[in-house]
Amino acid sequence: MPTTNEQDERMKKFKNKGKDTAAMRRQRMEVNVELRKAKKDEQILKRRNISFSSMGECLSPEQEKKNATAQLSLEEIVQAVNGNNPELHLKATQTARRMLSRQRNPPLNQIIEAGIIPKLVEFLSHNDNVTLQFEAAWALTNIASGTSDQTRAVVEAGAVPAFVALLSSPHMHISEQSVWALGNIAGDGPMYRDSLIHNNVIPPLLALVSPSTPVGFLRNITWTLSNLCRNKNPYPPLEAVRQILPVLIRLLKHEDKDILSDTCWAVSYLTDGSNDRIHVVVETGILPRLVELMASPELSVVTPALRAIGNVVTGTDEQTQMAIDAGVLTVLPQLLQHPKPTIQKEAAWTLSNIAAGPCHQIQQLITCGLLLPLVELLDKGEFKAQKEAVWAVANFTTGGTVQQVVELVQYGVLKPLLNLLSARDGKTILVILDTISNLFLAAEKLEETEKLCFLVEELGGLEKIEALQTHDNTMVYRAALGLIERYFASEENPNLQPESDQEKQTFSF
Amino acid sequence: MELSDANLQTLTEYLKKTLDPDPSIRRPAEKFLESVEGSQNYPLLLLTLLEKSQDNVIKVCASVTFKNYIKRNWRIIEDEPNKICETDRIAIKGNIIHLMLSSPEQIQKQLSDAISIIGREDFPQKWPDLLTEMVNRFQSGDFHVINGVLRTAHSLFKRYRHEFKSNELWTEIKLVLDAFAQPLTNLFKATIELCSTHANDASALKVLFSSLIQIAKLFYSLNFQDLPEFFEDHMETWMTNFHSLLTLDNKLLQTDDEEEAGLLELLKSQICDNAALYAQKYDEEFQPYLPRFVTAIWNLLVTTGQEVKYDLLVSNAIQFLASVCERPHYKHLFEDQNTLTSICEKVIVPNMEFRAADEEAFEDNSEEYIRRDLEGSDIDTRRRAACDLVRGLCKFFEGPVTGIFSGYVNSMLQEYAKNPSVNWKHKDAAIYLVTSLASKAQTQKHGITQANEFVNLTEFFVNHIQPDLKSANVNEFPVLKADGIKYIMIFRNQVPKEQLLVSIPLLINHLQAESIVVHTYAAHALERLFTMRGTNNATLITAAEMAPFVEVLLTNLFKALTFPGSSENEYIMKAVMRSFSLLQEAIIPYIPSLIAQLTQKLLAVSKNPSKPHFNHYMFESICLSIRITCKANPAAVGSFEEALFMVFTEILQNDVQEFIPYVFQVMSLLLEMHKNDIPSSYMALFPHLLQPVLWERTGNIPPLVRLLQAYLEKGASTIASAAADKIPGLLGVFQKLIASKANDHQGFYLLNSIIEHMPPESVDQYRKQIFILLFQRLQNSKTTKFIKSFLVFINLYCVKYGALALQEIFDSIQPKMFGMVLEKIIIPEIQKVSGQVEKKICAVGITKILTECPPMMDTEYTKLWTPLLQALIGLFELPEDDTIPDEEHFIDIEDTPGYQTAFSQLAFAGKKEHDPVGQMVNNPKIHLAQSLHKLSTACPGRVGNS
C-alpha cells in the first residue's frame, strides 16, 4: 500500500459520518501532477507580441525570407548594439525584435546566447529615444514570454525596475508594452511575481486604469493584474491583494469580454486558497456580480467566474452561505446542463462543495431545483462530470437529513449511481459504495432497509457490488464486502471469536 | 557466504533435497535454506545457479526459490532490520533484467515475477535505470527479448488500473510516460509493419502477436488513470491501428482448439477493452473514432463463430456495444431500422442459442449450470452479454426491437412445432429471447419486477409454456422443461394467480423428473411461489388452496432427495422448509414419517457435513415440525425428544462442529416447549454444557447462552436445589464472556437470566463478586456496548431486588459508589440504551430509584434526584443517542483475529422477546407518574420543589 496521502485522509473523515464537515470540502488541486494536456480553456500564462507590424512578415515564407536577407545577421546585431551608433542601436534592436516576433520558431535562445539582453535593458532607459525604448521593450517582452530560463535571462539583466519605471512613461505605447512585459515576468511564477510586487509595480499599474484608458490597453493591464494574483506557494502578499481588489471590482463592471474574463481569472486565483484568502475577496461584496457573470453567454467569462465561485464554496459555511445568498444556486442548474463538459464538471464540483455544508444549505440546494439536473448529469454526463456528481451525491448523503436523503432517492439517484459502479475508476467506485452505505443508514432509521435492498438489487446494483468483491483495490473490495455482509448476506450471521481459555472441566468463579 | 564453487555445490544439494517427496529429507533442507537466507551473497548464489547449473531441474528450483526469497525479504519494513544487504540488492538489480531476458521461459516467468516485486518497492526512485534498460531492449529486434520486457512492464504498470490517484502515483506514471510512451508507440508501429512483412510466417506471427497483446495491455494500464497528453497527441496512430487490427484476420493465426482463446482473439478482446475505456472515460476526445469502432466491433461479432474460445471476445465486444447504445448522443448510430434488424438478427439471436457446451453442462455439471442460469453468475457469458445488449437497445428502441424479435420468436416456434425432437433448441432460444426482452428489472426474491409492456407474458405462458409442462412424460426435452419452470419462477409476479395455481401440480409433478436441473428448478419454483405475498401481507398461495396437494408435494419432495446427485440438494430442502411453513397444521398427520426421514437425513449428513445451506434448511425444517406439532399438542414434545436425542447425542459425542450450534438451538426450542418443569434428561446434560471446551468455539456461544437461559427459565429452582454446586461454573461462564468485548452482551444475557430466575438466596454469596467483576471491566475497557448492557443489568437488578438493595450493594463495594454510578454512568449514558424492552427495564428501574430509595431523598445523593428524573424523561422523550466515540468505530474489525465456524441462527427456532417487567408494569410513563404521586404523598412538599 502506498503511504497515505491527503486524499486518503479525506476519505477516512468522509466515512466517519458527521465528524468533520469542513474536511468534506474538496480544494481544487488534489493532485499537483497532471497527466493531461494543459487545458485549452485555462488562462494563458505568458504571451508573445506577434501583433500588427510583424503580421506582414509572416504572410508568406518568401516575403519572410526577403525581409530576413534584407536585415542584419545575429552577429551584426551583436556588434551594433555594443557599438556607439544610436542609429545602428535602433536598427539592430528592431531587427532582433522582428526575429523574436516571427510566428514560427523565434530564435529566443540564440538572442539570449548572443548576450544582447543587458544592452536591450539599458535601452529601456533611453528616454530620449522613444522608438528605441519601444523596440527594446517589445523584444524583451517576447523573450520573457518563453520558458522560465528565458524569462530569467530578462529579469537577471535588471529589466524589472526599468519596466516598472516605464509604466509611467508619457508614451502610451511604451507603458503598454511594459505592462505586457511585466505580465510575462509575473506569469513565470510566485518568485518573480513577488519580486515585481517588491519593486512596487502595483501603484503605477493601477494608476493606468482610468475611464479613458483604451480597451486594448485595459485588456493588457487586466491580464497583467491577473498574473500578479496568480500562483500559490506562496500566495501573493495580502497587502498587494488588498490594493488590487478594488480595481478588479471596477474592471468587473466593464463590458469587454476579455477584460471580464481576465478579471474573473484574477478573482479565481485569489479565491483558490485557504479560508482567510477567500475572506479577503468575499468581504468586498464581489460575489453577486461574479454570480451574474456565471450566466454570461461568453464561455471565456463563464469558465473563470464559475471557477471563482467554486473556490469560494470550498470555504467556511458562512462563506458558502454568502455565495448562496448571491444566487449561485439559481445559476448552477443551467451550468450543470451546459453543452461544454468542462463546465458541467466544474459546476458539479461547485455543487459537491455546497452539498458538503450543513443541512439548511442542503435544503436550499433542494429548493432551488438542483436535484433534477444533478441526477441527469449523473446519468448522462461525461465521465469527468459524472465523477464530480458522484461526490456531490456522496456529500449530500453524508450531511443531509433523512428526509433530504429520501428526497434525493425519489429523484431517481439510485439508478445512475449504481450504473457508475462499473466505472473504470477505483476512487469513484469507493465513493459510491460509501454513498450506498449512507443511504442504508438513512433507510435503517426509517426501517426501510429491506426496501432499499430491493431497489439496489432490482437496479442491478447488487450484482455489481458482488462483482466488486474481486476488485484489485483492497479498499474497494472491503467496502463491497462490508455492504454485502451487512445488508445482503442471507442467513449467515458471522460472530466473533473471543480470547481462548484454560482447559479445565468447568470455569471457576 | 562466499560466491564459491563449494557453496554453489552445497546449495545445489540442498535445493535437490527440497524436491524430495520424503518429508524427513525435504523439511530439514527447507529449514536449512531458511536459516542461511539472511547471509550475504545468498541471492547471488541462487542467481548463479539458475543461470549456470547444468541441471535443468536445479535451474528451475533455484528460480522459484529466488522468487520466494524476494517475495519474503525485499520489502524494507520500518523499524525492522533490512533483510537483504545493500550490495546484494544492487547486484540483483544490475543483473536480473539481463538474466530474465536470456533465460528459458519457465525461468523467465519466475524472474519476471521477482522483478515486479522488486519494482513495486524500488521503482522508480531506487531503480532509476530500469526504464531505460527496458526501453533499450526494444531496439534489439529480438522479439523474444522484447516480449520479456513487455511482460515485465505489464506487471509493473498494471497497478495503475486499480490504485487511487495520488501525487506519488501520478509522478511515477508521468515518469513512465516520458520514458516509455514514445518507444512503445514506435514499437507498436514497427510490430504492425513486421506483421505484414511476415504475414506468411506462422511462427513469426505468433511472437509478433504476443507482443501486440502485451502492447495493448500496456496501453490500457497507461491510459487508465487519465488521458495522458502523449496519447491524446498520438490518438490517431493508436486508434487507427487498433481499428485495423480489429478487422484483421489471418488463417495462420487461427487455432484448432475450440476451448482456448487464440492470440487473435486475445488481442481483439483487449482492443475492445481499450476502446471501451476511451468511450467511457474520454468520450470528448474519443468521439471522432467511436463510430468506426462500433462498426468494426459489430462486424467482428457478425463474423465470429460459436466456439467457446471466442466467448470472452464476443462478450467483451457485445458489452462494448451495450454500453455505447445507451448513450443519448450515440443513439443515431443504432437508430436505422436495418441496423437494428441486423444487430438483432446477426448479433443477439446467434448468441442466445443453446450450444453444445451448455447442453453438456446441463447434463453433466448441473450445479454449475444452475449457478449460472439461476443465480446470475453468468456475467461473462455470451447469453448474458446478449441480454444486456437487448436491455441497452430497449432504452431507446423498445418498440422496434420488440417488433423485430416477435417475428423471430414466432418463426422459431414454428420450426419447433414442425419437428420438436429435432428443433427443440429453437424453442429454447425463443423462450430465452422472450425472457430477456420482457425482463427490465429483477431480484432474487421477487423475480421480474418490471416487464416490457409490449410482450404478452400470460399469453405466451398459456400457449407455449404450459403445454410442455402438461405433457405426460416429465423426462422428455428436459431443457425445455427447465426453461418452462424458470419462466414461471421469474415471471411469477406478472402471471395471474389462477395460472400459478394451475402450475402448482405441474411443478409438483416435475419434482419427479430425473434431470437434476429439472427437479431442482421445480423445487425452487415452488419455494419461490410459496413466499409470494398476497393481500394483507399473507402468503399469496394459501394452505387451503394447497390442501389437495399436501401429500403428493411432501412425498415428491422427499423422493427428489433420493435422486443421485440430489441427496443434499439445498433447493429441495429449502422447498421442504417453505412447504412446512406454508402448510402449517396440514403437515401434522405426516409428521411421524417426515421426522423419521429428516432424522435419517441428519444422521447421514452428520458423517460429513458439506452443504451448509442444505444443513441449515434441514434444521429449520426440524424446528418447524416441532413448533407446528407442539402448538397443537404440547405433549408431543416428548416424542420429538425421543426421535432426536439419539442423533443429537451422536453429534455431540462425535463433536460435529458444524452441527453443534444447531443442536443447541433445537434443544432450546424443545426445552422452552415444556411447562415449568425440566426433565431429568436435560439436567443430566447440564454439567456438560459448562465445559470450557464448548465455549472456546465462537459459533457455540450464542446458542449455548440461549440454551442456558432456557434452563434457567424452566429449571432455576431445580438447579438451586439439585445442582447448586454448578452455580459457580455457571457464573464462570458469565465471567469468561464478560471479559471479551465481542461476547460481553452474551454474558449479560446469562447474568440477567440468573438474576431474574434464580432464587435470591442461591446467588446471595456471589452477588458482590459479580458487581466487582463488572466494575473491573468498566475500568479496564469500557465500550458503548458494555455500558448499554450494564445499564440494563443494574436496572433489572433494581426491579428484582429493589432500589435500596442496589444502592446498598454499590456502597458496600466502596462508599459513595452509588452516587458515582448515577452521576457518571446512568445519567449521562441512559440515552444510549436501545431496544423497547431494554428501555422499559431501565425506565422502571430508574423510577424505583427515584421513588423507592430513601437515600435519594435525604443524603448527599439528593442532588442527583432532579438530574436523574431529567435523564429518565429524556429516555422517554428524546431520540436514542447512537453516537459512538471515535476510537470505537472500528472496534469489531480490530478485535477479530479471524472467525471460526460461523453461528447460523435458525429463524424457526426463534425465541420470543422476553419482557421481565411485563406483568409488573404495562406503561412505564404512567408507572412513573403513579410512583411520583405516591412519593409526594409520602413526603409532602419534597417532590414538586426539587
Short mmCIF file of C-alpha atoms in Angstrom, two decimals, chain A residues 117-309:
data_model
loop_
_atom_site.label_atom_id
_atom_site.label_comp_id
_atom_site.label_asym_id
_atom_site.label_seq_id
_atom_site.Cartn_x
_atom_site.Cartn_y
_atom_site.Cartn_z
CA ILE A 117 19.83 41.36 -23.29
CA PRO A 118 21.77 43.68 -20.95
CA LYS A 119 22.03 46.13 -23.81
CA LEU A 120 18.32 45.90 -24.55
CA VAL A 121 17.60 46.55 -20.91
CA GLU A 122 19.89 49.52 -20.99
CA PHE A 123 17.97 50.88 -23.99
CA LEU A 124 14.82 50.86 -21.91
CA SER A 125 16.14 53.85 -20.01
CA HIS A 126 16.82 55.90 -23.16
CA ASN A 127 14.02 58.30 -22.56
CA ASP A 128 15.41 60.44 -25.33
CA ASN A 129 14.83 57.75 -27.92
CA VAL A 130 11.26 56.60 -27.66
CA THR A 131 11.41 54.33 -30.69
CA LEU A 132 14.46 52.52 -29.33
CA GLN A 133 12.78 52.20 -25.95
CA PHE A 134 9.75 50.71 -27.60
CA GLU A 135 11.62 48.25 -29.76
CA ALA A 136 13.73 47.09 -26.81
CA ALA A 137 10.67 46.71 -24.65
CA TRP A 138 8.97 44.67 -27.32
CA ALA A 139 11.96 42.43 -27.88
CA LEU A 140 12.34 41.83 -24.17
CA THR A 141 8.61 41.14 -23.84
CA ASN A 142 8.92 38.36 -26.34
CA ILE A 143 11.99 36.87 -24.71
CA ALA A 144 10.22 36.95 -21.37
CA SER A 145 7.30 35.10 -22.95
CA GLY A 146 9.41 31.97 -23.27
CA THR A 147 10.45 29.31 -20.84
CA SER A 148 11.41 30.02 -17.26
CA ASP A 149 15.06 30.13 -18.22
CA GLN A 150 14.35 32.63 -20.93
CA THR A 151 12.30 34.80 -18.59
CA ARG A 152 15.09 34.61 -16.07
CA ALA A 153 17.55 35.93 -18.59
CA VAL A 154 15.46 39.08 -18.87
CA VAL A 155 14.94 39.51 -15.14
CA GLU A 156 18.56 38.92 -14.27
CA ALA A 157 19.61 41.61 -16.66
CA GLY A 158 17.74 44.05 -14.42
CA ALA A 159 14.69 44.60 -16.60
CA VAL A 160 12.18 44.70 -13.78
CA PRO A 161 12.94 48.15 -12.31
CA ALA A 162 13.35 49.54 -15.82
CA PHE A 163 9.94 48.27 -16.89
CA VAL A 164 8.31 49.44 -13.68
CA ALA A 165 9.71 52.89 -14.36
CA LEU A 166 8.37 52.81 -17.92
CA LEU A 167 4.85 52.15 -16.66
CA SER A 168 4.70 55.87 -16.03
CA SER A 169 6.11 56.78 -19.42
CA PRO A 170 4.24 59.64 -21.06
CA HIS A 171 4.01 57.50 -24.20
CA MET A 172 1.13 55.15 -24.02
CA HIS A 173 2.54 52.54 -26.38
CA ILE A 174 5.62 52.28 -24.21
CA SER A 175 3.77 51.93 -20.95
CA GLU A 176 1.53 49.40 -22.64
CA GLN A 177 4.48 47.36 -23.83
CA SER A 178 5.91 47.48 -20.32
CA VAL A 179 2.65 46.24 -18.88
CA TRP A 180 2.88 43.34 -21.24
CA ALA A 181 6.49 42.54 -20.39
CA LEU A 182 5.76 42.70 -16.68
CA GLY A 183 2.79 40.40 -17.22
CA ASN A 184 5.06 37.82 -18.77
CA ILE A 185 7.51 38.08 -15.90
CA ALA A 186 4.76 37.84 -13.29
CA GLY A 187 3.35 34.83 -15.10
CA ASP A 188 6.55 32.91 -14.58
CA GLY A 189 5.76 32.01 -11.01
CA PRO A 190 5.45 33.19 -7.44
CA MET A 191 9.06 34.23 -7.10
CA TYR A 192 9.14 36.79 -9.90
CA ARG A 193 5.59 37.81 -9.14
CA ASP A 194 6.67 38.79 -5.64
CA SER A 195 9.81 40.42 -6.85
CA LEU A 196 7.65 42.64 -9.08
CA ILE A 197 5.46 43.45 -6.15
CA HIS A 198 8.55 44.40 -4.11
CA ASN A 199 9.63 46.60 -6.94
CA ASN A 200 6.41 48.45 -6.32
CA VAL A 201 4.76 47.56 -9.58
CA ILE A 202 1.22 47.82 -8.29
CA PRO A 203 0.66 51.59 -7.74
CA PRO A 204 1.81 52.73 -11.21
CA LEU A 205 -0.02 49.81 -12.81
CA LEU A 206 -3.27 50.61 -11.06
CA ALA A 207 -2.82 54.27 -11.94
CA LEU A 208 -3.10 53.33 -15.61
CA VAL A 209 -6.69 52.21 -15.12
CA SER A 210 -8.99 55.11 -15.85
CA PRO A 211 -12.25 55.61 -17.72
CA SER A 212 -10.28 56.96 -20.65
CA THR A 213 -7.90 54.01 -20.97
CA PRO A 214 -8.46 52.43 -24.38
CA VAL A 215 -9.95 48.94 -24.29
CA GLY A 216 -6.95 47.26 -25.85
CA PHE A 217 -4.63 48.73 -23.26
CA LEU A 218 -7.03 47.91 -20.47
CA ARG A 219 -7.04 44.29 -21.58
CA ASN A 220 -3.28 44.17 -21.20
CA ILE A 221 -3.42 45.74 -17.78
CA THR A 222 -6.09 43.34 -16.64
CA TRP A 223 -4.14 40.36 -17.84
CA THR A 224 -1.00 41.54 -16.03
CA LEU A 225 -3.01 42.18 -12.89
CA SER A 226 -4.36 38.65 -13.12
CA ASN A 227 -0.85 37.29 -13.30
CA LEU A 228 0.03 39.27 -10.19
CA CYS A 229 -2.80 37.48 -8.43
CA ARG A 230 -1.85 34.11 -9.79
CA ASN A 231 0.09 31.17 -8.30
CA LYS A 232 0.37 29.65 -4.87
CA ASN A 233 3.27 28.54 -2.68
CA PRO A 234 3.40 31.24 -1.57
CA TYR A 235 0.33 33.25 -2.32
CA PRO A 236 0.78 36.90 -3.30
CA PRO A 237 1.18 39.09 -0.22
CA LEU A 238 -2.15 40.02 1.34
CA GLU A 239 -1.29 43.70 1.20
CA ALA A 240 -0.91 43.52 -2.56
CA VAL A 241 -4.19 41.67 -2.90
CA ARG A 242 -5.96 44.37 -0.91
CA GLN A 243 -4.54 47.01 -3.21
CA ILE A 244 -5.59 45.22 -6.37
CA LEU A 245 -9.09 44.11 -5.34
CA PRO A 246 -10.90 47.48 -5.63
CA VAL A 247 -9.60 47.83 -9.20
CA LEU A 248 -10.70 44.31 -10.04
CA ILE A 249 -14.16 45.19 -8.82
CA ARG A 250 -14.18 48.21 -11.10
CA LEU A 251 -12.97 46.13 -14.03
CA LEU A 252 -15.68 43.60 -13.36
CA LYS A 253 -18.21 46.25 -14.33
CA HIS A 254 -16.68 46.60 -17.77
CA GLU A 255 -18.44 45.15 -20.77
CA ASP A 256 -15.50 43.85 -22.75
CA LYS A 257 -15.44 40.08 -22.55
CA ASP A 258 -11.65 39.78 -22.48
CA ILE A 259 -11.42 42.19 -19.61
CA LEU A 260 -14.18 40.38 -17.80
CA SER A 261 -12.57 37.04 -18.46
CA ASP A 262 -9.17 38.04 -17.14
CA THR A 263 -10.66 39.81 -14.15
CA CYS A 264 -12.61 36.69 -13.28
CA TRP A 265 -9.45 34.65 -13.65
CA ALA A 266 -7.74 37.03 -11.24
CA VAL A 267 -10.53 36.58 -8.71
CA SER A 268 -10.42 32.84 -9.21
CA TYR A 269 -6.73 32.81 -8.30
CA LEU A 270 -7.32 34.91 -5.24
CA THR A 271 -10.03 32.57 -4.01
CA ASP A 272 -8.05 29.43 -4.72
CA GLY A 273 -6.69 29.12 -1.22
CA SER A 274 -7.33 28.91 2.46
CA ASN A 275 -10.40 30.41 4.07
CA ASP A 276 -8.71 33.66 5.08
CA ARG A 277 -7.76 34.25 1.45
CA ILE A 278 -11.36 33.67 0.45
CA HIS A 279 -12.43 36.02 3.19
CA VAL A 280 -10.45 38.91 1.77
CA VAL A 281 -12.29 38.53 -1.51
CA VAL A 282 -15.83 37.90 -0.35
CA GLU A 283 -15.82 40.79 2.11
CA THR A 284 -15.57 43.19 -0.82
CA GLY A 285 -19.11 42.25 -1.84
CA ILE A 286 -17.93 40.96 -5.20
CA LEU A 287 -19.99 37.76 -5.19
CA PRO A 288 -23.30 38.94 -6.72
CA ARG A 289 -21.51 40.29 -9.79
CA LEU A 290 -19.50 37.08 -10.14
CA VAL A 291 -22.65 35.01 -9.97
CA GLU A 292 -24.18 37.25 -12.61
CA LEU A 293 -21.20 36.58 -14.84
CA MET A 294 -21.58 32.83 -14.37
CA ALA A 295 -24.65 33.21 -16.53
CA SER A 296 -22.78 35.15 -19.23
CA PRO A 297 -23.17 33.93 -22.81
CA GLU A 298 -19.38 34.01 -23.18
CA LEU A 299 -17.65 30.74 -22.34
CA SER A 300 -14.43 32.64 -21.63
CA VAL A 301 -16.24 34.55 -18.88
CA VAL A 302 -18.33 31.69 -17.51
CA THR A 303 -15.31 29.47 -17.03
CA PRO A 304 -13.35 31.69 -14.65
CA ALA A 305 -16.45 33.11 -12.92
CA LEU A 306 -17.62 29.59 -12.14
CA ARG A 307 -14.13 28.69 -11.06
CA ALA A 308 -14.02 31.64 -8.66
CA ILE A 309 -17.38 30.82 -7.12
#
